[in-house]
Amino acid sequence: MLAWCSLSASPSAESVKTSQNDTIRYTYIPATPASYDAIYGTTVVREKRSFLKRVVDYYERSAIDRTFEKKIDITVVGGPSYSSDKSLCLGVLAAGLYRVNRRDSVTPPSNVSLYGTVSINGYYYVGITGNTFFRQGRHRLDYDLGLYSQPTKFWGLEYSDAINNDAVKYTAKRYGITAKYMYAVMRNTYIGVTLDFNYSKAKNLNNQDYIHGQRLHYLGASVGTFIEYDSRDVVTYPTKGVYLSGRCAVQPDAFGDCGHTIWRGSITADFYRRVWKGGVLALDIYGEFNSTYTPWTMYATLGGSNRMRGYYDGRFNDLDMVTAQIELRQRIWRRIGCAVWGGAGNVFRSFEHFRWKHTLPNYGIGLRWELKKNINVRFDYGFGCRIKGKLVNGFVLSMNESF
């Protein structure tokens, strides 16, 4: 009787079906957990997940490609980090994948990353970067917008300065926007244009002899062109293919405050090959070349998060630079991987001033964690040469592979 009363109190619905000349009427009662328990004498037990379990499940789901069912699939991660040039940092990153046309399964998913970092020594960095693919990959737009302020060290503008000078301190401020549009003229081959705007300033640089009479701040905008060959299977985590690029950009005198028309050129050659299950061998060759009147704030700098990892970013800098590195990447277990690499680099005023003995070594080891499908968070620890008896080394925390 209790079960009947419980069911009779539940909302009912009537349905009518007609087949030829016959009509059938019936009434049904929607099942509810309460009525189910009343009839069968059972209790529905709902699992209570702990906070840690919910976090683990959240990042487990983030590695699945959901771009066909969602407008944008976003994952947020944050936490502390440390590097020799930025000290202890706290950062937040939101990485998203999306498709311009969700019915297009040929075009790879587009990606966007928003990030912000602040450290205890006054460093901060806020930016957005991404790649957008259109029409089966024939059109592509890359963009990078960022602003940062960083208390940093500085040794001078040449190889000898970086070796012999004592470090001075100043605060580097930079605001920049870079956009690159490319069009596929044939399979894996692209041509395109670039637009770049940047403002840089050295604040509180006490010893201005280190910059050889140049100014403390510069503003400029440039336009350029490029040609690329790209057969990589995935841009953010390539496991096979080739990437070749040649670029040239010009900043007219009227587009800046340098006092001269300046230019910059760069070449990149990357090769990727699977060597065994979960293992990828990657090779990167890079060169950057600047015209004579390029301001010191726009020099090629050795170090950072992509090339010559472990060197203090900007300790070695000059008009021209060439680097090479080879890296072995290995998937260890599920979303965890590792990498080891070795390489070398050289900065010089011009090819007449190039010296083989000034070539700097580089090697290191890293850990990888797949935040989203084919998007890795990487932790790298790199080593370099010995300067005044001390081994150069540094830690890098960044997104995606270094190349």
XYZ file of C-alpha atoms in Angstrom:
403
model
C 0.000 0.000 0.000
C 2.885 2.373 0.822
C 4.463 1.645 -2.531
C 1.104 2.167 -4.310
C 0.539 5.483 -2.501
C 4.014 6.633 -3.381
C 3.550 5.768 -7.033
C 0.035 7.242 -7.215
C 1.365 10.538 -5.868
C 3.925 10.705 -8.675
C 3.098 12.730 -11.784
C 1.544 10.632 -14.518
C 1.359 11.109 -18.286
C -0.993 9.854 -20.929
C 0.009 8.715 -24.405
C -2.199 7.955 -27.384
C -1.196 5.871 -30.399
C -3.377 5.237 -33.438
C -2.786 2.473 -35.961
C -5.252 2.435 -38.884
C -8.705 2.251 -37.198
C -7.543 1.136 -33.754
C -6.734 3.515 -30.909
C -4.684 2.542 -27.862
C -4.592 4.693 -24.759
C -2.271 4.034 -21.851
C -1.039 5.886 -18.783
C 2.499 5.605 -17.386
C 4.294 6.939 -14.362
C 7.865 8.241 -14.815
C 10.299 6.319 -12.653
C 12.120 8.266 -9.962
C 14.791 7.164 -7.517
C 12.249 7.478 -4.681
C 9.653 5.264 -6.368
C 12.333 2.758 -7.360
C 13.453 2.474 -3.762
C 9.823 2.151 -2.566
C 9.085 -0.723 -4.930
C 12.291 -2.718 -4.583
C 13.396 -1.674 -1.111
C 16.794 -0.510 -2.312
C 18.808 2.663 -1.907
C 20.696 4.347 -4.721
C 24.252 4.989 -3.550
C 25.940 7.891 -5.286
C 29.716 7.926 -5.203
C 31.214 10.865 -3.336
C 34.489 11.756 -5.004
C 37.220 13.461 -3.056
C 38.679 16.778 -4.201
C 41.891 15.047 -5.295
C 39.902 12.478 -7.289
C 37.956 15.240 -9.044
C 41.222 16.993 -9.948
C 42.698 13.777 -11.341
C 39.557 13.060 -13.362
C 39.561 16.639 -14.701
C 43.059 16.296 -16.130
C 42.381 12.761 -17.354
C 39.510 14.105 -19.468
C 41.618 17.050 -20.684
C 43.799 14.725 -22.803
C 40.778 13.668 -24.929
C 40.052 15.571 -28.134
C 36.576 17.052 -27.560
C 36.764 19.694 -30.290
C 34.116 17.940 -32.401
C 31.509 18.287 -29.644
C 32.498 21.559 -27.951
C 33.058 25.053 -29.310
C 36.284 25.264 -27.325
C 37.824 22.716 -24.973
C 39.703 24.559 -22.204
C 41.941 23.226 -19.457
C 43.325 25.403 -16.667
C 46.473 24.630 -14.713
C 48.501 26.662 -12.245
C 51.235 26.395 -9.698
C 54.685 27.506 -8.586
C 57.914 27.365 -10.605
C 61.501 28.461 -10.286
C 64.242 29.610 -12.642
C 67.605 31.222 -12.088
C 66.655 34.472 -13.840
C 63.053 34.799 -12.551
C 63.312 33.381 -9.021
C 60.199 31.790 -7.435
C 57.115 32.289 -9.627
C 53.407 31.569 -9.470
C 51.734 31.044 -12.826
C 48.328 30.259 -14.297
C 47.756 28.843 -17.773
C 44.551 28.229 -19.723
C 45.062 26.081 -22.824
C 42.254 25.575 -25.329
C 41.616 23.548 -28.460
C 38.909 24.345 -30.997
C 37.901 23.872 -34.626
C 36.734 26.655 -36.919
C 34.530 24.042 -38.631
C 33.615 21.148 -36.346
C 32.470 19.054 -39.326
C 35.977 19.229 -40.803
C 37.965 16.207 -39.630
C 40.891 16.853 -41.998
C 42.054 20.184 -40.577
C 44.017 19.856 -37.310
C 42.482 21.533 -34.253
C 43.416 25.136 -33.599
C 44.948 26.050 -30.245
C 45.128 29.068 -27.971
C 46.961 29.612 -24.675
C 46.473 32.405 -22.150
C 49.069 32.687 -19.443
C 50.131 34.875 -16.574
C 53.127 34.651 -14.264
C 54.340 36.724 -11.337
C 57.447 36.209 -9.184
C 58.734 37.381 -5.823
C 61.511 39.465 -7.451
C 59.070 41.686 -9.368
C 58.889 39.774 -12.638
C 55.537 39.462 -14.403
C 54.461 38.159 -17.777
C 50.988 38.195 -19.337
C 50.237 36.989 -22.831
C 48.227 35.048 -25.360
C 49.499 32.861 -28.176
C 47.872 30.501 -30.657
C 47.471 28.967 -34.099
C 44.227 29.020 -36.074
C 43.649 26.720 -39.065
C 41.116 27.450 -41.818
C 39.756 25.464 -44.776
C 41.544 22.144 -44.362
C 44.728 23.878 -43.295
C 45.210 25.916 -46.496
C 44.951 29.154 -44.497
C 46.611 29.612 -41.120
C 46.983 32.491 -38.669
C 49.599 32.489 -35.890
C 49.684 35.186 -33.238
C 51.584 36.088 -30.094
C 50.817 39.009 -27.800
C 52.700 39.594 -24.584
C 53.977 42.110 -22.089
C 56.493 41.601 -19.364
C 58.678 43.343 -16.842
C 61.733 41.565 -15.511
C 64.554 42.535 -13.174
C 67.523 41.060 -14.996
C 71.291 40.952 -15.252
C 73.396 42.268 -18.114
C 77.013 41.693 -19.110
C 77.335 43.634 -22.370
C 76.838 43.301 -26.120
C 79.564 40.921 -27.299
C 80.991 37.493 -26.517
C 83.997 38.982 -24.705
C 81.709 41.150 -22.556
C 79.670 38.144 -21.470
C 82.835 36.294 -20.444
C 84.822 39.080 -18.782
C 82.398 41.739 -17.488
C 80.727 41.730 -14.117
C 76.942 41.690 -14.209
C 74.929 44.879 -13.775
C 71.228 44.950 -12.993
C 68.310 46.697 -14.644
C 64.603 46.138 -15.294
C 63.715 45.058 -18.828
C 60.248 46.057 -20.021
C 58.846 44.853 -23.318
C 55.478 44.934 -25.058
C 55.037 43.130 -28.332
C 52.492 41.884 -30.870
C 53.337 39.464 -33.659
C 50.918 38.154 -36.290
C 51.689 35.756 -39.128
C 49.346 34.771 -41.950
C 50.227 31.928 -44.312
C 48.643 30.378 -47.383
C 49.299 26.910 -48.809
C 50.504 27.252 -52.406
C 50.998 23.486 -52.694
C 51.110 20.472 -50.432
C 52.999 21.358 -47.203
C 54.372 24.559 -48.755
C 53.304 27.988 -47.523
C 53.997 31.628 -48.227
C 52.887 34.479 -46.036
C 53.375 37.849 -44.405
C 54.221 38.958 -40.896
C 53.451 42.074 -38.880
C 55.375 42.924 -35.742
C 55.192 45.736 -33.207
C 57.415 46.025 -30.152
C 58.456 48.509 -27.506
C 61.448 47.839 -25.267
C 62.979 49.777 -22.423
C 65.861 49.306 -20.007
C 64.967 50.886 -16.675
C 67.535 51.720 -13.991
C 70.587 50.615 -15.993
C 73.339 52.279 -13.982
C 76.358 51.497 -16.164
C 75.419 52.688 -19.653
C 78.940 52.021 -20.963
C 77.758 48.430 -21.420
C 75.453 49.481 -24.309
C 78.164 51.372 -26.206
C 76.382 54.723 -26.409
C 72.963 53.437 -27.494
C 69.645 54.557 -26.022
C 67.671 52.928 -23.234
C 64.376 52.540 -25.110
C 63.255 51.792 -28.664
C 59.949 51.563 -30.500
C 59.331 50.014 -33.887
C 57.037 48.138 -36.265
C 58.108 45.852 -39.085
C 56.567 43.984 -41.993
C 57.993 40.849 -43.508
C 57.523 37.864 -45.748
C 58.428 34.205 -45.488
C 58.266 30.823 -47.139
C 57.831 27.555 -45.256
C 57.723 23.832 -45.886
C 55.908 21.987 -43.112
C 55.155 18.261 -43.208
C 54.911 17.797 -39.420
C 52.048 15.594 -38.293
C 51.209 17.845 -35.312
C 52.474 21.404 -34.832
C 52.479 21.393 -31.016
C 53.912 17.871 -30.619
C 55.525 16.636 -33.856
C 56.558 12.993 -34.086
C 57.520 12.911 -37.769
C 58.064 15.294 -40.651
C 60.173 18.271 -41.693
C 59.882 21.993 -41.036
C 61.905 24.474 -43.135
C 61.490 28.235 -42.884
C 63.102 31.353 -44.298
C 61.993 34.808 -43.139
C 62.944 38.414 -43.742
C 61.437 41.529 -42.114
C 62.088 45.224 -42.668
C 61.478 48.110 -40.293
C 61.456 51.368 -42.300
C 62.916 54.446 -40.688
C 59.423 56.007 -40.552
C 58.060 53.000 -38.602
C 60.354 53.414 -35.602
C 62.728 55.643 -33.699
C 65.983 53.851 -34.525
C 67.113 56.551 -36.944
C 67.733 54.016 -39.731
C 65.924 51.410 -41.791
C 66.827 48.042 -40.336
C 66.167 44.434 -41.338
C 66.193 40.983 -39.808
C 66.416 37.535 -41.377
C 66.149 34.030 -39.951
C 66.343 30.419 -41.123
C 65.020 27.323 -39.368
C 65.432 23.641 -40.236
C 63.717 21.025 -38.030
C 63.550 17.264 -38.586
C 61.492 14.666 -36.661
C 61.564 10.877 -36.788
C 60.091 8.049 -34.715
C 62.925 5.772 -33.578
C 60.946 3.209 -31.542
C 57.693 2.949 -29.617
C 57.099 6.234 -27.823
C 60.472 7.612 -28.911
C 61.029 10.612 -31.181
C 64.353 12.007 -32.374
C 64.245 15.738 -33.180
C 66.890 18.004 -34.755
C 66.829 21.813 -34.842
C 69.133 24.206 -36.728
C 68.519 27.939 -36.378
C 70.132 31.160 -37.539
C 69.253 34.805 -36.916
C 70.872 37.790 -38.612
C 70.384 41.552 -38.059
C 71.503 44.650 -39.911
C 74.248 46.932 -38.602
C 72.065 49.635 -37.013
C 69.755 47.271 -35.144
C 69.226 48.524 -31.536
C 70.724 46.431 -28.773
C 67.283 45.636 -27.339
C 66.516 43.753 -30.605
C 69.754 41.751 -30.769
C 69.755 37.997 -31.157
C 69.974 36.558 -27.641
C 71.277 33.140 -26.697
C 69.363 31.274 -23.993
C 65.737 31.179 -22.918
C 63.101 28.462 -23.028
C 63.561 27.135 -26.589
C 67.232 27.162 -27.605
C 70.385 26.896 -25.481
C 68.304 26.157 -22.410
C 70.182 26.711 -19.157
C 71.999 29.880 -20.203
C 70.859 33.103 -18.591
C 68.580 34.630 -21.210
C 70.452 37.511 -22.858
C 73.876 36.993 -21.289
C 75.292 36.195 -24.721
C 73.880 38.478 -27.409
C 74.983 40.118 -30.636
C 73.735 40.974 -34.112
C 73.948 37.387 -35.405
C 73.460 33.951 -33.872
C 73.490 30.305 -34.971
C 72.418 27.325 -32.835
C 71.916 23.586 -33.298
C 70.384 20.985 -30.999
C 69.333 17.349 -31.122
C 66.758 15.967 -28.686
C 65.405 12.506 -27.850
C 61.823 12.527 -26.530
C 60.347 9.446 -24.895
C 56.843 8.708 -23.629
C 57.276 6.888 -20.306
C 53.812 6.113 -18.969
C 50.408 7.376 -20.036
C 50.741 11.199 -20.080
C 54.260 11.397 -18.633
C 57.394 11.632 -20.772
C 60.998 12.776 -20.670
C 63.641 14.276 -22.948
C 67.425 14.603 -23.196
C 69.250 16.952 -25.537
C 72.628 18.296 -26.590
C 73.580 21.254 -28.738
C 75.773 24.272 -29.361
C 75.461 27.966 -30.240
C 77.488 31.008 -31.247
C 76.845 34.785 -31.262
C 78.938 37.141 -33.429
C 79.012 40.639 -34.923
C 79.276 39.472 -38.557
C 80.567 36.465 -40.460
C 84.011 38.071 -40.526
C 83.972 38.048 -36.732
C 82.789 34.441 -36.396
C 85.166 32.330 -34.259
C 84.786 28.589 -33.760
C 86.436 28.834 -30.335
C 83.537 31.003 -29.164
C 81.031 28.165 -29.738
C 79.144 27.395 -26.524
C 77.994 23.872 -25.522
C 74.536 22.977 -24.250
C 72.936 19.823 -22.847
C 70.201 18.871 -20.427
C 67.304 16.688 -19.352
C 63.586 17.348 -19.053
C 60.233 15.992 -17.882
C 56.988 16.176 -19.906
C 53.334 16.085 -18.836
C 50.514 16.106 -21.387
C 48.117 18.817 -20.265
C 45.835 18.399 -23.289
C 45.937 16.273 -26.389
C 49.362 16.986 -27.984
C 49.973 19.969 -25.676
C 52.725 19.384 -23.115
C 53.914 21.182 -20.034
C 57.691 20.739 -19.925
C 60.227 21.025 -17.124
C 63.789 21.311 -18.440
C 67.116 21.635 -16.662
C 69.931 22.748 -18.942
C 73.694 23.106 -18.626
C 76.262 25.159 -20.528
C 79.918 26.154 -20.393
C 82.046 27.135 -17.414
C 82.561 30.858 -16.867
C 85.159 31.870 -14.296
C 85.129 28.313 -12.947
C 81.352 28.135 -12.475
C 79.124 25.832 -14.541
C 76.268 27.664 -16.249
C 72.902 25.992 -15.561
C 69.238 26.875 -15.295
C 65.670 25.581 -15.001
C 62.915 26.154 -17.570
C 59.158 25.662 -17.206
C 57.211 26.196 -20.423
C 54.429 25.012 -22.745
C 54.799 22.712 -25.765
C 58.082 21.357 -27.057
C 61.079 23.653 -27.471
C 60.905 23.159 -31.263
